[in-house]
Amino acid sequence: MLRCANSDFASGAEPQPPLFKGLDKSDIERVVSAGVRRKYPRGAVLSTEGEAANHFFLLLSGRARYFTLTEDGRRVILRWILPSDVFGAMTLMHDPDLYLVSTESVKDSELLVWSRADIRRVVLRHPRLLENMLATASDYLKWYVTAHLALISHSAKQRLARVLFHLAKDIGQPVEDGIALDITNEELADAAHITRFSTSRLLGDWQRKGILSKRRGKLVLTSSERLFARIPRQSALTI
């Protein structure tokens, strides 16, 4: 655990997260210095749904995701969290509140973490942070509206293609013959809200058609144009 005495964001050594938009270098340094850098292994639960929202997080490296549990204990993946994303916004509320969903790391990750007292102190001093968080909340709402519309109006094939489209943009790694995704069939099924059987069947069909391949535990999109042509235009353009 390391208290951040200076800011790589302010110096330009690291990409500036949307949270810091509109802040000058000295402001960014003050905000960052109020937080603590922490490293978490893959699979660590970072916040738990229903527990007191005592920490605010900025993902520096790695990857995480939001999830919730159904009454029968099934884990439902909600949204991926990527470097420069923030979460734990309920910590910013005037009155103490609870985390709305849970979050977990899916890779070894490093985060900048503020206690509730520290993040509220810097937010009161730098109100632009609240404006930036409102913009982030608006982006999340757009994403969830699009996801809900896809759930009620798109086929299983279209929903899975849409998930792969956004994952390719967000976490895809360019390789010699396409875009590689480090994701399991189970995670794809949860993200697309379809059964694991349907996921395996659709992926197998696309693999036979040369649209994707599987190797070394990863999914490689070898013909992304043919896959993304299966997405309704409005869904592909939103978020």
CSV table of C-alpha atoms in Angstrom, one decimal:
chain,number,residue,atom,x,y,z
A,1,MET,CA,0.0,0.0,0.0
A,2,LEU,CA,1.5,3.3,-1.1
A,3,ARG,CA,0.2,6.8,-0.4
A,4,CYS,CA,0.5,8.8,-3.7
A,5,ALA,CA,2.8,11.7,-2.9
A,6,ASN,CA,2.9,12.8,-6.5
A,7,SER,CA,0.9,12.3,-9.7
A,8,ASP,CA,2.0,10.5,-12.9
A,9,PHE,CA,-1.3,11.8,-14.3
A,10,ALA,CA,-0.3,15.4,-13.8
A,11,SER,CA,3.1,14.9,-15.4
A,12,GLY,CA,1.5,13.2,-18.4
A,13,ALA,CA,3.4,9.9,-17.7
A,14,GLU,CA,0.0,8.2,-17.5
A,15,PRO,CA,-3.2,8.8,-19.6
A,16,GLN,CA,-5.5,11.2,-17.9
A,17,PRO,CA,-8.7,9.6,-16.7
A,18,PRO,CA,-12.1,11.3,-17.4
A,19,LEU,CA,-12.4,11.9,-13.7
A,20,PHE,CA,-9.7,14.5,-13.9
A,21,LYS,CA,-11.0,16.4,-17.0
A,22,GLY,CA,-10.8,20.1,-16.5
A,23,LEU,CA,-8.4,20.0,-13.5
A,24,ASP,CA,-5.0,21.6,-13.7
A,25,LYS,CA,-1.8,19.8,-12.7
A,26,SER,CA,-1.7,21.1,-9.1
A,27,ASP,CA,-5.4,20.1,-8.6
A,28,ILE,CA,-4.8,16.6,-10.0
A,29,GLU,CA,-1.8,16.2,-7.7
A,30,ARG,CA,-3.9,17.1,-4.6
A,31,VAL,CA,-6.7,14.7,-5.6
A,32,VAL,CA,-4.3,11.8,-6.3
A,33,SER,CA,-2.2,12.4,-3.2
A,34,ALA,CA,-5.3,11.9,-1.1
A,35,GLY,CA,-5.6,8.4,-2.4
A,36,VAL,CA,-3.6,5.2,-1.9
A,37,ARG,CA,-2.3,2.8,-4.6
A,38,ARG,CA,-3.2,-0.8,-3.9
A,39,LYS,CA,-2.5,-4.0,-5.8
A,40,TYR,CA,-5.1,-6.8,-6.0
A,41,PRO,CA,-4.7,-10.3,-7.4
A,42,ARG,CA,-7.0,-11.7,-10.0
A,43,GLY,CA,-10.4,-12.7,-8.5
A,44,ALA,CA,-10.2,-10.3,-5.6
A,45,VAL,CA,-13.6,-8.8,-4.5
A,46,LEU,CA,-13.1,-5.0,-4.5
A,47,SER,CA,-16.6,-4.0,-3.2
A,48,THR,CA,-19.6,-6.0,-2.2
A,49,GLU,CA,-23.3,-5.2,-3.0
A,50,GLY,CA,-25.2,-4.1,0.1
A,51,GLU,CA,-22.2,-3.3,2.2
A,52,ALA,CA,-21.3,0.3,3.3
A,53,ALA,CA,-19.8,2.3,0.5
A,54,ASN,CA,-16.6,3.3,2.3
A,55,HIS,CA,-14.1,3.5,-0.6
A,56,PHE,CA,-13.9,5.1,-4.1
A,57,PHE,CA,-11.8,3.5,-6.8
A,58,LEU,CA,-9.9,4.4,-9.9
A,59,LEU,CA,-8.5,1.5,-11.9
A,60,LEU,CA,-4.9,2.1,-13.0
A,61,SER,CA,-4.1,-1.2,-14.6
A,62,GLY,CA,-5.6,-4.6,-15.1
A,63,ARG,CA,-9.3,-5.2,-15.5
A,64,ALA,CA,-12.4,-5.6,-13.3
A,65,ARG,CA,-16.1,-6.0,-13.6
A,66,TYR,CA,-19.4,-5.3,-12.0
A,67,PHE,CA,-21.5,-8.2,-11.0
A,68,THR,CA,-24.6,-9.1,-9.0
A,69,LEU,CA,-25.9,-12.4,-7.6
A,70,THR,CA,-29.4,-13.8,-8.3
A,71,GLU,CA,-31.5,-15.2,-5.5
A,72,ASP,CA,-30.3,-18.7,-6.4
A,73,GLY,CA,-26.6,-17.6,-6.2
A,74,ARG,CA,-25.9,-17.2,-9.9
A,75,ARG,CA,-23.4,-14.6,-10.8
A,76,VAL,CA,-24.6,-12.1,-13.4
A,77,ILE,CA,-21.9,-10.0,-15.2
A,78,LEU,CA,-23.1,-6.4,-15.6
A,79,ARG,CA,-20.2,-4.3,-17.1
A,80,TRP,CA,-16.5,-4.4,-17.5
A,81,ILE,CA,-14.2,-1.9,-15.7
A,82,LEU,CA,-11.2,-0.8,-17.7
A,83,PRO,CA,-8.1,1.3,-16.8
A,84,SER,CA,-9.1,5.0,-16.2
A,85,ASP,CA,-12.6,3.9,-15.1
A,86,VAL,CA,-13.9,4.8,-11.6
A,87,PHE,CA,-16.4,2.9,-9.4
A,88,GLY,CA,-17.8,3.1,-5.9
A,89,ALA,CA,-19.6,6.4,-6.6
A,90,MET,CA,-22.1,5.8,-3.7
A,91,THR,CA,-19.2,6.9,-1.5
A,92,LEU,CA,-19.7,10.5,-2.8
A,93,MET,CA,-23.2,10.8,-1.3
A,94,HIS,CA,-23.7,13.2,1.6
A,95,ASP,CA,-25.4,10.6,3.7
A,96,PRO,CA,-23.6,7.2,4.1
A,97,ASP,CA,-24.9,4.7,1.5
A,98,LEU,CA,-24.4,1.1,0.3
A,99,TYR,CA,-22.7,-0.3,-2.8
A,100,LEU,CA,-25.4,-1.0,-5.5
A,101,VAL,CA,-23.4,-3.9,-7.0
A,102,SER,CA,-20.3,-5.9,-6.4
A,103,THR,CA,-17.0,-5.6,-8.2
A,104,GLU,CA,-14.1,-8.0,-8.7
A,105,SER,CA,-10.8,-8.0,-10.4
A,106,VAL,CA,-10.4,-10.3,-13.4
A,107,LYS,CA,-6.7,-9.7,-13.8
A,108,ASP,CA,-4.0,-8.7,-11.4
A,109,SER,CA,-4.8,-5.0,-11.0
A,110,GLU,CA,-3.6,-1.8,-9.5
A,111,LEU,CA,-6.0,0.8,-8.2
A,112,LEU,CA,-6.0,4.2,-6.6
A,113,VAL,CA,-8.3,4.0,-3.6
A,114,TRP,CA,-9.8,6.9,-1.5
A,115,SER,CA,-11.6,6.5,1.8
A,116,ARG,CA,-15.1,8.1,2.0
A,117,ALA,CA,-13.8,10.9,4.1
A,118,ASP,CA,-10.9,11.7,1.8
A,119,ILE,CA,-12.8,11.6,-1.5
A,120,ARG,CA,-15.6,13.7,-0.1
A,121,ARG,CA,-13.0,16.2,1.2
A,122,VAL,CA,-11.4,16.6,-2.3
A,123,VAL,CA,-14.7,16.7,-4.1
A,124,LEU,CA,-15.9,19.6,-1.9
A,125,ARG,CA,-12.6,21.4,-2.8
A,126,HIS,CA,-12.8,20.5,-6.5
A,127,PRO,CA,-16.5,20.4,-7.5
A,128,ARG,CA,-15.5,19.7,-11.1
A,129,LEU,CA,-15.0,16.1,-10.0
A,130,LEU,CA,-18.7,15.8,-9.4
A,131,GLU,CA,-19.4,17.1,-12.9
A,132,ASN,CA,-17.1,14.5,-14.3
A,133,MET,CA,-18.8,11.8,-12.3
A,134,LEU,CA,-22.2,13.0,-13.6
A,135,ALA,CA,-20.9,12.6,-17.2
A,136,THR,CA,-19.7,9.1,-16.3
A,137,ALA,CA,-23.0,8.2,-14.8
A,138,SER,CA,-24.7,9.5,-18.0
A,139,ASP,CA,-22.5,7.2,-20.1
A,140,TYR,CA,-23.4,4.2,-17.9
A,141,LEU,CA,-27.1,5.0,-18.2
A,142,LYS,CA,-26.8,5.1,-22.0
A,143,TRP,CA,-25.0,1.8,-22.0
A,144,TYR,CA,-27.7,0.1,-19.8
A,145,VAL,CA,-30.5,1.5,-21.9
A,146,THR,CA,-28.9,0.0,-25.0
A,147,ALA,CA,-28.3,-3.3,-23.2
A,148,HIS,CA,-31.9,-3.4,-22.1
A,149,LEU,CA,-33.2,-2.7,-25.6
A,150,ALA,CA,-31.0,-5.4,-27.0
A,151,LEU,CA,-32.4,-7.8,-24.4
A,152,ILE,CA,-36.0,-7.3,-25.4
A,153,SER,CA,-35.7,-6.7,-29.2
A,154,HIS,CA,-32.6,-8.5,-30.4
A,155,SER,CA,-32.0,-12.2,-31.1
A,156,ALA,CA,-29.4,-14.3,-29.1
A,157,LYS,CA,-27.1,-14.1,-32.1
A,158,GLN,CA,-27.4,-10.3,-32.3
A,159,ARG,CA,-26.8,-9.9,-28.5
A,160,LEU,CA,-23.7,-12.1,-28.6
A,161,ALA,CA,-22.3,-10.3,-31.6
A,162,ARG,CA,-22.9,-7.0,-29.8
A,163,VAL,CA,-21.1,-8.1,-26.7
A,164,LEU,CA,-18.1,-9.2,-28.8
A,165,PHE,CA,-18.2,-5.9,-30.7
A,166,HIS,CA,-17.8,-3.9,-27.5
A,167,LEU,CA,-15.3,-6.3,-25.9
A,168,ALA,CA,-13.2,-6.0,-29.1
A,169,LYS,CA,-13.2,-2.2,-28.7
A,170,ASP,CA,-12.6,-2.3,-24.9
A,171,ILE,CA,-10.3,-5.2,-24.1
A,172,GLY,CA,-9.3,-6.6,-27.5
A,173,GLN,CA,-5.6,-7.2,-28.2
A,174,PRO,CA,-4.5,-7.0,-31.9
A,175,VAL,CA,-2.8,-10.1,-33.1
A,176,GLU,CA,-1.4,-11.2,-36.5
A,177,ASP,CA,-4.7,-12.6,-37.8
A,178,GLY,CA,-7.3,-10.6,-35.9
A,179,ILE,CA,-8.4,-9.4,-32.4
A,180,ALA,CA,-7.8,-11.6,-29.3
A,181,LEU,CA,-10.2,-11.6,-26.4
A,182,ASP,CA,-9.3,-13.2,-23.0
A,183,ILE,CA,-12.8,-14.3,-22.1
A,184,THR,CA,-14.7,-17.5,-21.3
A,185,ASN,CA,-17.9,-18.9,-22.8
A,186,GLU,CA,-19.5,-18.5,-19.4
A,187,GLU,CA,-18.6,-14.8,-19.2
A,188,LEU,CA,-19.9,-14.2,-22.8
A,189,ALA,CA,-23.2,-16.0,-21.9
A,190,ASP,CA,-23.7,-13.9,-18.8
A,191,ALA,CA,-22.8,-10.6,-20.7
A,192,ALA,CA,-25.2,-11.4,-23.6
A,193,HIS,CA,-28.0,-12.8,-21.3
A,194,ILE,CA,-28.2,-16.1,-23.2
A,195,THR,CA,-27.6,-19.7,-22.2
A,196,ARG,CA,-24.2,-21.3,-22.2
A,197,PHE,CA,-25.5,-23.8,-24.7
A,198,SER,CA,-26.6,-21.0,-27.1
A,199,THR,CA,-23.2,-19.3,-26.6
A,200,SER,CA,-21.3,-22.5,-27.5
A,201,ARG,CA,-23.5,-23.2,-30.4
A,202,LEU,CA,-23.2,-19.7,-31.9
A,203,LEU,CA,-19.4,-19.6,-31.3
A,204,GLY,CA,-19.1,-23.0,-33.0
A,205,ASP,CA,-21.1,-21.9,-36.0
A,206,TRP,CA,-18.9,-18.7,-36.4
A,207,GLN,CA,-15.8,-20.8,-36.0
A,208,ARG,CA,-16.8,-23.1,-38.8
A,209,LYS,CA,-17.5,-20.0,-41.0
A,210,GLY,CA,-14.0,-18.6,-40.3
A,211,ILE,CA,-15.3,-15.6,-38.4
A,212,LEU,CA,-13.4,-16.5,-35.2
A,213,SER,CA,-11.1,-19.2,-33.8
A,214,LYS,CA,-10.1,-20.5,-30.3
A,215,ARG,CA,-6.5,-20.9,-29.2
A,216,ARG,CA,-4.6,-21.0,-26.0
A,217,GLY,CA,-7.6,-20.2,-24.0
A,218,LYS,CA,-8.5,-17.1,-26.0
A,219,LEU,CA,-11.0,-16.2,-28.6
A,220,VAL,CA,-9.6,-14.6,-31.7
A,221,LEU,CA,-11.9,-12.6,-34.0
A,222,THR,CA,-10.5,-13.4,-37.5
A,223,SER,CA,-13.2,-11.7,-39.5
A,224,SER,CA,-14.7,-9.0,-37.3
A,225,GLU,CA,-16.4,-7.2,-40.2
A,226,ARG,CA,-18.6,-10.3,-40.9
A,227,LEU,CA,-19.4,-10.7,-37.2
A,228,PHE,CA,-20.2,-7.0,-36.6
A,229,ALA,CA,-22.5,-7.0,-39.7
A,230,ARG,CA,-24.9,-9.1,-37.6
A,231,ILE,CA,-25.4,-6.2,-35.1
A,232,PRO,CA,-28.4,-3.8,-35.6
A,233,ARG,CA,-26.9,-0.5,-36.6
A,234,GLN,CA,-28.2,1.5,-33.7
A,235,SER,CA,-26.9,-1.0,-31.2
A,236,ALA,CA,-23.4,-1.0,-32.7
A,237,LEU,CA,-23.1,2.8,-32.7
A,238,THR,CA,-24.2,3.3,-29.1
A,239,ILE,CA,-21.5,3.3,-26.4
